[in-house]
mmCIF file of C-alpha atoms in Angstrom:
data_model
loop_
_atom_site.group_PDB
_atom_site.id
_atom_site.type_symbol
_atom_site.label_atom_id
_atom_site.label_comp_id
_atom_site.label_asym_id
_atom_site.label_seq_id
_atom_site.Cartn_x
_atom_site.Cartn_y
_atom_site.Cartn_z
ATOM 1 C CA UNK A 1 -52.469 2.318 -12.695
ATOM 2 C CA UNK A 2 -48.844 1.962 -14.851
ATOM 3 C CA UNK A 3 -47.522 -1.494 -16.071
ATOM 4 C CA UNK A 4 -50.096 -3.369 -13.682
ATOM 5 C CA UNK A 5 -49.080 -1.644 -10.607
ATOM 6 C CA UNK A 6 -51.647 0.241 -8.743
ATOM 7 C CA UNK A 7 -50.138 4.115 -8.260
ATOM 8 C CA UNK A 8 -52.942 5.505 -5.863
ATOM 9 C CA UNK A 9 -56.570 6.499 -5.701
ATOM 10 C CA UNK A 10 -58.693 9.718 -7.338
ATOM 11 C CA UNK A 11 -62.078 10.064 -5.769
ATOM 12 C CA UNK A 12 -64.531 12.603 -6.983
ATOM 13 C CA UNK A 13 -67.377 13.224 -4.410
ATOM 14 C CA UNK A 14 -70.233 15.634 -5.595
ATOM 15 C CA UNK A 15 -70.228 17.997 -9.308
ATOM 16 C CA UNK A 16 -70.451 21.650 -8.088
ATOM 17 C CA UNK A 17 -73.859 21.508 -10.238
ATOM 18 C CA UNK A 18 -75.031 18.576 -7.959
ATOM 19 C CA UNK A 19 -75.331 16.883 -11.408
ATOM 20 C CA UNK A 20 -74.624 12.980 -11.160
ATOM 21 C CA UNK A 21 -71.368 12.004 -12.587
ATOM 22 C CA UNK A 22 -71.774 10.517 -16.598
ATOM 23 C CA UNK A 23 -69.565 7.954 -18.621
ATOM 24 C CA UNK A 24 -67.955 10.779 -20.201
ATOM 25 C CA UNK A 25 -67.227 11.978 -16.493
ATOM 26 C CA UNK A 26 -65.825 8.370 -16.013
ATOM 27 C CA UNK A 27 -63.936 8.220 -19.359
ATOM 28 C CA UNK A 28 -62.215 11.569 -18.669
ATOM 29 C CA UNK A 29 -60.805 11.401 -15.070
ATOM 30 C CA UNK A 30 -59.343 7.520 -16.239
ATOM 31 C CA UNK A 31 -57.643 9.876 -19.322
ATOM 32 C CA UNK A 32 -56.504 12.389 -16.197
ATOM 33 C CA UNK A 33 -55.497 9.734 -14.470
ATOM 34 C CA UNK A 34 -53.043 7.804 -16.992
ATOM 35 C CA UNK A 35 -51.735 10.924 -17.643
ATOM 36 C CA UNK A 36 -50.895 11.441 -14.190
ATOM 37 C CA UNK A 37 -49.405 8.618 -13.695
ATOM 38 C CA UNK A 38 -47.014 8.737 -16.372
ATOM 39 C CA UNK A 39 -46.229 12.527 -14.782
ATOM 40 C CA UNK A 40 -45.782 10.616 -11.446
ATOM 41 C CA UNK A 41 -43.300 8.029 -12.602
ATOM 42 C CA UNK A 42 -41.277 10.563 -14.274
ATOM 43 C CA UNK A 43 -40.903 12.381 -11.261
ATOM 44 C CA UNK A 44 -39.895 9.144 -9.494
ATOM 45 C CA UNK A 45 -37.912 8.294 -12.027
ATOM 46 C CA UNK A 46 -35.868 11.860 -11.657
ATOM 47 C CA UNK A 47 -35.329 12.087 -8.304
ATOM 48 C CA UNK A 48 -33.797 8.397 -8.101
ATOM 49 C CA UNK A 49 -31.781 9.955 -11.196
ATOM 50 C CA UNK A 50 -30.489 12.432 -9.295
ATOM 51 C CA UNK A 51 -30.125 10.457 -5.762
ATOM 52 C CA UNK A 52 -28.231 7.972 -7.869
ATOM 53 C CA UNK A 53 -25.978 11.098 -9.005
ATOM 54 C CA UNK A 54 -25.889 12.529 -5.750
ATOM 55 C CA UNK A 55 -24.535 9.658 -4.372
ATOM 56 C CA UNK A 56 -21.860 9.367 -7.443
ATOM 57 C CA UNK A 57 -20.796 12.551 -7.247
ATOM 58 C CA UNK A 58 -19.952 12.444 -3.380
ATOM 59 C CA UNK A 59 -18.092 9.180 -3.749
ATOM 60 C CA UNK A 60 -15.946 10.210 -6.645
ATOM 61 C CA UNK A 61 -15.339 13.176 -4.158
ATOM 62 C CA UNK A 62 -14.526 10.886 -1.099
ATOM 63 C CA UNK A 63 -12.423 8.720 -3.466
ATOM 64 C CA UNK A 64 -10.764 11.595 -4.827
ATOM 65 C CA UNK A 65 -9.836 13.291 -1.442
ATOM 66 C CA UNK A 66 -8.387 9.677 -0.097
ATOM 67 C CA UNK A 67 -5.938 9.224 -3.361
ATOM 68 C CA UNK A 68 -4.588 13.055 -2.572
ATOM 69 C CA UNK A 69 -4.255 12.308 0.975
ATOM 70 C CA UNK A 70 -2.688 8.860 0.737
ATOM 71 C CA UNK A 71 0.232 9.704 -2.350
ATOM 72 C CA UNK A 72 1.098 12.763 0.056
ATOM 73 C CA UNK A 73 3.741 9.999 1.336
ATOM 74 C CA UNK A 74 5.453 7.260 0.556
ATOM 75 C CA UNK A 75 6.084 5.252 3.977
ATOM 76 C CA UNK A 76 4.408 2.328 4.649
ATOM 77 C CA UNK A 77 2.856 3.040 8.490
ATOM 78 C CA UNK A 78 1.612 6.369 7.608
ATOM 79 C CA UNK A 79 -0.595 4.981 4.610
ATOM 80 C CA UNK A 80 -1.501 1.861 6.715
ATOM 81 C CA UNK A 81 -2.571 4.381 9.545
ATOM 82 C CA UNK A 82 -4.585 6.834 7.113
ATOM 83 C CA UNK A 83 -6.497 4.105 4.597
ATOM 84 C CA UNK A 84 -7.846 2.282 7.806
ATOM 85 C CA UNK A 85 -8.677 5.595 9.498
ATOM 86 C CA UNK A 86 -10.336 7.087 6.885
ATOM 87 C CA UNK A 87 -12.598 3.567 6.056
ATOM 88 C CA UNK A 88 -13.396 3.300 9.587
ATOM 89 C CA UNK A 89 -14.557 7.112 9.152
ATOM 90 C CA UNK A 90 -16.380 6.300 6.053
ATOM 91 C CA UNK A 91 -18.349 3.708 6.998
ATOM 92 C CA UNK A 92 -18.923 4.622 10.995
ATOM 93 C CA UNK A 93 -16.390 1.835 12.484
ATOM 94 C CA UNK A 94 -15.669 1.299 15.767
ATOM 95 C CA UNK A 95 -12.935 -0.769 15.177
ATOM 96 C CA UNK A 96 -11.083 -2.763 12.522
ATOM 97 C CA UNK A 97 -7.386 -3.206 11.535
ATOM 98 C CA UNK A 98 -5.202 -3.525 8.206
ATOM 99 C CA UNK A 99 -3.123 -6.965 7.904
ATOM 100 C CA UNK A 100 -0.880 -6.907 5.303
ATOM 101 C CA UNK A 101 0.145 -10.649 3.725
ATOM 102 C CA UNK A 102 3.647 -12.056 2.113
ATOM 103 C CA UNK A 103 3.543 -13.773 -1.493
ATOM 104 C CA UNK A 104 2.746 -17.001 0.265
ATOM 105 C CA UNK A 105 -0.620 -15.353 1.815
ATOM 106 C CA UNK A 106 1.036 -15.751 5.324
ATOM 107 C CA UNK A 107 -0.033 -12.409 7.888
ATOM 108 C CA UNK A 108 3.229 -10.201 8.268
ATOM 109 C CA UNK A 109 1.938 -7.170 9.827
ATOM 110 C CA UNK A 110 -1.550 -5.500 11.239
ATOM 111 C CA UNK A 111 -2.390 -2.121 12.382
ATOM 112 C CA UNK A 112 -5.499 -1.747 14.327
ATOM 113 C CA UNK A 113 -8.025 -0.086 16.423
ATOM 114 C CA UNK A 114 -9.507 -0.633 19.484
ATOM 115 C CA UNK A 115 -8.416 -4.334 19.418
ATOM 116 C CA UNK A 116 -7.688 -6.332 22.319
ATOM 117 C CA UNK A 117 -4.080 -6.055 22.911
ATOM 118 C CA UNK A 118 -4.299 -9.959 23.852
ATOM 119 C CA UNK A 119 -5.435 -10.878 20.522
ATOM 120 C CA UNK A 120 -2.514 -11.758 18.425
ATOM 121 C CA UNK A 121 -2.237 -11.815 14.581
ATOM 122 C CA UNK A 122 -1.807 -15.743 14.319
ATOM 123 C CA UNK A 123 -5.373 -15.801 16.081
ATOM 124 C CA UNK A 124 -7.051 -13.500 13.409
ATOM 125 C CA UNK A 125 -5.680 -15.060 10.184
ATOM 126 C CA UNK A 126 -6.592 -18.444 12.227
ATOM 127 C CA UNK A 127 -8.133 -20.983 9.746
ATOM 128 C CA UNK A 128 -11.405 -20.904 11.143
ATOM 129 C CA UNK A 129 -11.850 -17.218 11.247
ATOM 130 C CA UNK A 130 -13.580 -15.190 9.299
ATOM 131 C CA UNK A 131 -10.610 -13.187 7.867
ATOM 132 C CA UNK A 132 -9.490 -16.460 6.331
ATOM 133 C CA UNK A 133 -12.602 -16.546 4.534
ATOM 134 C CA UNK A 134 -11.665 -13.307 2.643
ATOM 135 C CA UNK A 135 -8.292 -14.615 2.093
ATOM 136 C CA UNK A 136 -8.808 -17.765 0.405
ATOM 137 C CA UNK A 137 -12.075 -16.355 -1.194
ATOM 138 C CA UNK A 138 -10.834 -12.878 -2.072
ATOM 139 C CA UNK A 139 -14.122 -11.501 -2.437
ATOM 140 C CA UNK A 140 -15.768 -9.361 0.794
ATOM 141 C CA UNK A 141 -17.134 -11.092 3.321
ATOM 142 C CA UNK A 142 -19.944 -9.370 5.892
ATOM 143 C CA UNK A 143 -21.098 -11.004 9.223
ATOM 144 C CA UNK A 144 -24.567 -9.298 9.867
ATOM 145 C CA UNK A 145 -23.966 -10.796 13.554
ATOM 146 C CA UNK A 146 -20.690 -11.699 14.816
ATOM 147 C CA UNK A 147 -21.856 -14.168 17.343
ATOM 148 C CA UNK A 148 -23.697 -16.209 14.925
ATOM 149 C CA UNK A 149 -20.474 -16.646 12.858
ATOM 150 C CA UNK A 150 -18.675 -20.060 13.101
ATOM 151 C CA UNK A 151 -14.921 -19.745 14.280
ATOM 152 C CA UNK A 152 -15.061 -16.059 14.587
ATOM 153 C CA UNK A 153 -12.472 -14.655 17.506
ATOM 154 C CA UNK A 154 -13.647 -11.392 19.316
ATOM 155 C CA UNK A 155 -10.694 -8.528 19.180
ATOM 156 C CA UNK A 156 -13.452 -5.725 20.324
ATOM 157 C CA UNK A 157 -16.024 -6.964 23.293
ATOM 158 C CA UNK A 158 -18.826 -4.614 21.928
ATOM 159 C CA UNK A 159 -17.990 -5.849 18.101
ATOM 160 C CA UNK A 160 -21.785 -7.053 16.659
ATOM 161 C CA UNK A 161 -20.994 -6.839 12.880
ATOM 162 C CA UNK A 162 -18.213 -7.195 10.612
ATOM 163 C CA UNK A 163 -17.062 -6.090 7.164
ATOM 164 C CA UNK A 164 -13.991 -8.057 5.933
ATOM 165 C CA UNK A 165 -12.576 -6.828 2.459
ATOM 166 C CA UNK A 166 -9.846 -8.500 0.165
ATOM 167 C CA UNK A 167 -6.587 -5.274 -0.990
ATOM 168 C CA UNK A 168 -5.947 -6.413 -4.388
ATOM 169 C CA UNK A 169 -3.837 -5.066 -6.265
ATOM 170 C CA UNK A 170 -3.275 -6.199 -9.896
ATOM 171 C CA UNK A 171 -4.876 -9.524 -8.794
ATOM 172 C CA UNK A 172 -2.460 -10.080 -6.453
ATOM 173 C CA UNK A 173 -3.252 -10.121 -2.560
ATOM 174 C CA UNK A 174 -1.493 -8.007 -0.561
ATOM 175 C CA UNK A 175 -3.368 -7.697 2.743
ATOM 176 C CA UNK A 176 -6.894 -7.699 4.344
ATOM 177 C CA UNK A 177 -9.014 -4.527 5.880
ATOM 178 C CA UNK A 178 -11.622 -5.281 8.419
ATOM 179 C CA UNK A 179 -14.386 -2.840 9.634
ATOM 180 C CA UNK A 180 -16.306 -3.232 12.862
ATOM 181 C CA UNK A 181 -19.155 -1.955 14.109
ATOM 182 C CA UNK A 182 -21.037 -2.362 17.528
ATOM 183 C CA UNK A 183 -24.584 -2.360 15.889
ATOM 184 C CA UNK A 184 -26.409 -5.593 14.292
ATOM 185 C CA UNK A 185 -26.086 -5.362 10.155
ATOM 186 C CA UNK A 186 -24.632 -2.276 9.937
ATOM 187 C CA UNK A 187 -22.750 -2.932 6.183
ATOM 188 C CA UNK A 188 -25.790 -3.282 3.585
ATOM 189 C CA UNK A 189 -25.188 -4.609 0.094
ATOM 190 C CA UNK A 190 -24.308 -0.697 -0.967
ATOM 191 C CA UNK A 191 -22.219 -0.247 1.438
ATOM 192 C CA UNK A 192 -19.985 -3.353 0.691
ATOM 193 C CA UNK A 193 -20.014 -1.983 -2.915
ATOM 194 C CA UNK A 194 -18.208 1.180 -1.190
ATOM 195 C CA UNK A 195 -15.941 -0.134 0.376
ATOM 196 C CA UNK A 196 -14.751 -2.345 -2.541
ATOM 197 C CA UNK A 197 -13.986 0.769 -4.060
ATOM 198 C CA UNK A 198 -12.330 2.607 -1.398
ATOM 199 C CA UNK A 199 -10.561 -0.707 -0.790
ATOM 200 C CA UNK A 200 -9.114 -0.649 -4.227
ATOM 201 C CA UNK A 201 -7.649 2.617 -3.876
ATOM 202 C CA UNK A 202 -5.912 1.942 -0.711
ATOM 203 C CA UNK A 203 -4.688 -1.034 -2.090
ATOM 204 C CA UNK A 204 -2.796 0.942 -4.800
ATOM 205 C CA UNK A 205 -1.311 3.539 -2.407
ATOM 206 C CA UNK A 206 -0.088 0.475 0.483
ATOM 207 C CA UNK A 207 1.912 -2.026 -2.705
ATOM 208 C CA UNK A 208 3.000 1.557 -3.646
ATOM 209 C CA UNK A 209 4.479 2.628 -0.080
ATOM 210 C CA UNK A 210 5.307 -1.606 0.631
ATOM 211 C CA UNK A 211 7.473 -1.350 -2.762
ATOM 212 C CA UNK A 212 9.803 2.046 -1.726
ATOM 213 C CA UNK A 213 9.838 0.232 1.647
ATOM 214 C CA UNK A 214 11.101 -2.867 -0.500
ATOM 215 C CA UNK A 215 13.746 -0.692 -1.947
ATOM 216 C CA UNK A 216 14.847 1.261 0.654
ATOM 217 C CA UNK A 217 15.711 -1.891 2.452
ATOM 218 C CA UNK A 218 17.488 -3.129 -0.325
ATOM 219 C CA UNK A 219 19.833 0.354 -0.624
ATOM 220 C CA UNK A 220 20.353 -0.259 2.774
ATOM 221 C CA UNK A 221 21.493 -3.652 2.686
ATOM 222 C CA UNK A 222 23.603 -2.696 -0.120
ATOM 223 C CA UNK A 223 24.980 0.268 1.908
ATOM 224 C CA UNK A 224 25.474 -2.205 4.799
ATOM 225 C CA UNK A 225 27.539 -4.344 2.276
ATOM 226 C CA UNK A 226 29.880 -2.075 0.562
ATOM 227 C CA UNK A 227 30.746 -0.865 4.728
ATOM 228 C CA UNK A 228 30.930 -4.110 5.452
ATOM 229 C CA UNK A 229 33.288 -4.966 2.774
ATOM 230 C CA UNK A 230 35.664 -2.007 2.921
ATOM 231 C CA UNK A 231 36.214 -2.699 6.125
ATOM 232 C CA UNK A 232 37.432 -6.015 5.671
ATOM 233 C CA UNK A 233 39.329 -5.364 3.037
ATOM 234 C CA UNK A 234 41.192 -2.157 4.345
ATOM 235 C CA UNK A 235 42.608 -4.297 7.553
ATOM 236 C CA UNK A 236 44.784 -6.980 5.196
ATOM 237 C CA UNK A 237 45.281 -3.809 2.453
ATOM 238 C CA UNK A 238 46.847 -1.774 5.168
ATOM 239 C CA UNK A 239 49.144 -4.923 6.438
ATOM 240 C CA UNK A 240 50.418 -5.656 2.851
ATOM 241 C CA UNK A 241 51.183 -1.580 2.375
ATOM 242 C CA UNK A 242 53.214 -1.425 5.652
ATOM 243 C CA UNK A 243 55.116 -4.451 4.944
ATOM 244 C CA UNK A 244 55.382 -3.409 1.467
ATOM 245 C CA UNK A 245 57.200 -0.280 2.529
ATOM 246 C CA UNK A 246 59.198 -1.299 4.588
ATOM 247 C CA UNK A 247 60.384 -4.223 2.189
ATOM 248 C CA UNK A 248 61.462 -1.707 -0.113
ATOM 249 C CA UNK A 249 63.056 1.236 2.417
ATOM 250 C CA UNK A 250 65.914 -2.017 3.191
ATOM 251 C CA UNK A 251 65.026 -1.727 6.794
ATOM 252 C CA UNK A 252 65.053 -5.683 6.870
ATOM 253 C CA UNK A 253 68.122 -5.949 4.325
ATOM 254 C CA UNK A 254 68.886 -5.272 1.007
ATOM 255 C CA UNK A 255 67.325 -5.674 -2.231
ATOM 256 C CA UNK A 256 68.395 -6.004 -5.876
ATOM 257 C CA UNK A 257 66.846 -4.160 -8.656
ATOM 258 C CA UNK A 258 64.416 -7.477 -9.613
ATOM 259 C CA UNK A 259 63.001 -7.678 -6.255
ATOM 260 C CA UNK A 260 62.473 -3.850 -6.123
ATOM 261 C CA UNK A 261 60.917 -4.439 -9.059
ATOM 262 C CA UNK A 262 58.381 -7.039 -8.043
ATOM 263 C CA UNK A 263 57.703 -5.081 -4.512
ATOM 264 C CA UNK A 264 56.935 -1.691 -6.628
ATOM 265 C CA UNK A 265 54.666 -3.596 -8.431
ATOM 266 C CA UNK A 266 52.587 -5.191 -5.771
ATOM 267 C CA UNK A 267 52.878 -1.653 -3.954
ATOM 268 C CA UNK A 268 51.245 -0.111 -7.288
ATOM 269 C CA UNK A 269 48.796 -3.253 -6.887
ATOM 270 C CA UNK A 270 47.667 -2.106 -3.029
ATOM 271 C CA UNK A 271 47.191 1.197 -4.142
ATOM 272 C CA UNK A 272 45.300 -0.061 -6.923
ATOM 273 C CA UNK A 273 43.048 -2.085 -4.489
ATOM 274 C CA UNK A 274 42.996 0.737 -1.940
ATOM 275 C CA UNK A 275 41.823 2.970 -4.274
ATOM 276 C CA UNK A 276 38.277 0.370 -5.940
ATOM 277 C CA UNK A 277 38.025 0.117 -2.029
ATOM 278 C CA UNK A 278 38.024 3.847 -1.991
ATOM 279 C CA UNK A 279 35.232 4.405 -4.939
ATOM 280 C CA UNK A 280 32.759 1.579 -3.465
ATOM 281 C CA UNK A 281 33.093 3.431 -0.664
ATOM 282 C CA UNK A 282 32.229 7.254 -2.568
ATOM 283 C CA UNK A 283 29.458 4.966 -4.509
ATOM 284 C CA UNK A 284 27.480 4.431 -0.899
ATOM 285 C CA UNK A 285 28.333 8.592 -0.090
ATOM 286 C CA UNK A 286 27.016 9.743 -3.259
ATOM 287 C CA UNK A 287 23.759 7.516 -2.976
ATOM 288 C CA UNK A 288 23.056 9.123 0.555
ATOM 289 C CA UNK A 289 24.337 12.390 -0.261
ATOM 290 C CA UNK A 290 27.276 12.098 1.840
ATOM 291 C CA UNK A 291 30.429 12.422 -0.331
ATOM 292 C CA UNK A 292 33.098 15.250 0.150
ATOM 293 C CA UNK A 293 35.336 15.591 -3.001
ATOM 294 C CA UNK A 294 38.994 15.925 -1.265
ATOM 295 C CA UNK A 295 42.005 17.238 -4.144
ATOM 296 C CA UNK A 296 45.136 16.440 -4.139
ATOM 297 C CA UNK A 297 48.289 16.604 -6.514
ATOM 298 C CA UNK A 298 48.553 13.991 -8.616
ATOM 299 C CA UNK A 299 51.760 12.469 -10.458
ATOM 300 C CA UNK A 300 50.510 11.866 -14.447
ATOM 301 C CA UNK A 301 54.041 9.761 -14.364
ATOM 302 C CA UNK A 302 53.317 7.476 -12.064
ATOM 303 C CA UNK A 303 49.626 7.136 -13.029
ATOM 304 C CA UNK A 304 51.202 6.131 -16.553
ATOM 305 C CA UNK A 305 53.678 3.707 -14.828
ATOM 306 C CA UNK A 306 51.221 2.112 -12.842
ATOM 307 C CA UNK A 307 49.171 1.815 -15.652
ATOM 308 C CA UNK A 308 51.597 -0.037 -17.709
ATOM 309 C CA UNK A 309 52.937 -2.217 -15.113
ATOM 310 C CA UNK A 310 49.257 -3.587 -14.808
ATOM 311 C CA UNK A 311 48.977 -4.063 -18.408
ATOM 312 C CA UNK A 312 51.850 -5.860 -18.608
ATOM 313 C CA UNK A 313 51.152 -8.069 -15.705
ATOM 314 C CA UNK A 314 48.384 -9.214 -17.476
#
């Protein structure tokens, strides 16, 4: 007996010497026996030790393995595609899906597997389902049986239990992962535990990849811009320098001196312009890799002219 709690039976049946057994008999097997107790609870003790370090030891390994494998890129998809593959692995899914969420907590995108291809993403972030609970809870929600869930819309037929778990990431709620499994309970209170760990390494890797997608679309739209803008720009630029030039060649009549003047300066001006147009231009080439130096002679006389005209203009 330890602490109360009755350990097992000794029973001694006959003395070799066919002797009867004595108090002192008594008194020593109840010394044996404390003893072995104590030795038995040790040994319990121990091999829950090393269970419980067992156990660590492969999940800082799993964990591990999933960070190298999910920084080896930086695009959104491919992350979404290998977190939700490798939970689903982890924790024997047969189906489940990623759904990522905008800064109002609205559903913007889902991966998934095995999902009906009928079932949209408004139904799944419906109100009444049970990934809403996880979304205005943030904290994992488990359905031991699917059927006995109010409001809870079947994406896989052979679905019987669900884990639904919150991506934070700095506090912030960036999507939802759901595992599925076709067998009754399947996600016990240590597995939940898990997966809030795995869960919180994803989460890091997918606001990592959303971000460079975040920034890639913004160089883009910047690139889109600038292309946009040199284009519209070069159309009226090119007008103005052909009308400029031909102004000051006296194909349309002659000019004095002051009027040469003024058309040499707003030809100076277009080249100016044409030139800014020219560099935001070389900024989007150099950003993508794309820019080809071209030389050319250049007039230091005219570069000082020009340069003095404008700082007299102004």
């Amino acid at each position: 007996m330890r602490h109360n709690s009755v350990w097992g039976v000794i029973q001694l049946i006959n003395k070799r010497n066919r002797a009867p057994f004595t108090e002192d008999d008594q008194n020593l097997l109840i010394t044996f026996a404390s003893q072995a107790v104590v030795a038995m609870e040790n040994a319990r003790l121990l091999a829950q030790t090393d269970e419980a370090l067992r156990k660590s030891v492969n999940e800082l390994s799993l964990l591990t393995q999933l960070d190298r494998d999910l920084n080896t890129s930086l695009d959104l998809v491919p992350v979404l595609n290998l977190a939700l593959d490798r939970t689903m692995t982890i924790f024997d899914g047969t189906a489940g899906a990623i759904v990522l969420l905008d800064e109002d907590g609205r559903a913007q995108r889902m991966i998934h597997r095995q999902y009906d291809p009928a079932v949209s993403l408004e139904n799944l972030t419906a109100e009444s389902g049970l990934m809403s609970r996880t979304i205005s809870s943030r904290q994992p929600y488990v359905a031991k049986n699917v059927h006995e869930e109010v409001g809870y819309i079947a994406a896989n037929a052979h679905t019987l239990s669900q884990m639904t778990l919150p991506l934070l990431n700095k506090q912030e709620l960036i999507g939802v992962l759901v595992i599925e499994s076709n067998q009754l309970d399947a996600f016990d209170e240590e597995a939940v535990e898990t997966a809030v760990r795995v869960t919180n390494h994803a989460a890091v890797a997918i606001a990592n990849a959303v971000l460079v997608e975040q920034v890639n679309a913004a160089n883009q739209a910047k690139s889109d811009f600038v292309s946009m803008v040199s284009h519209e720009l070069k159309t009226p630029m090119t007008s103005m320098k052909g009308y400029t030039d031909l102004l000051l060649t006296g194909m349309t009549g002659q000019i004095n001196e002051q009027q040469r003047g003024f058309l040499e300066t707003i030809a100076a001006n277009i080249r100016r312009m044409s030139q800014q147009i020219q560099d935001l231009t070389d900024i989007s080439r150099i950003e993508t890799g794309q820019l080809h130096v071209s030389l050319s002679p250049v007039s230091l006389v005219e570069v000082v002219n020009e340069t003095l005209q404008i700082i007299q203009g102004l």
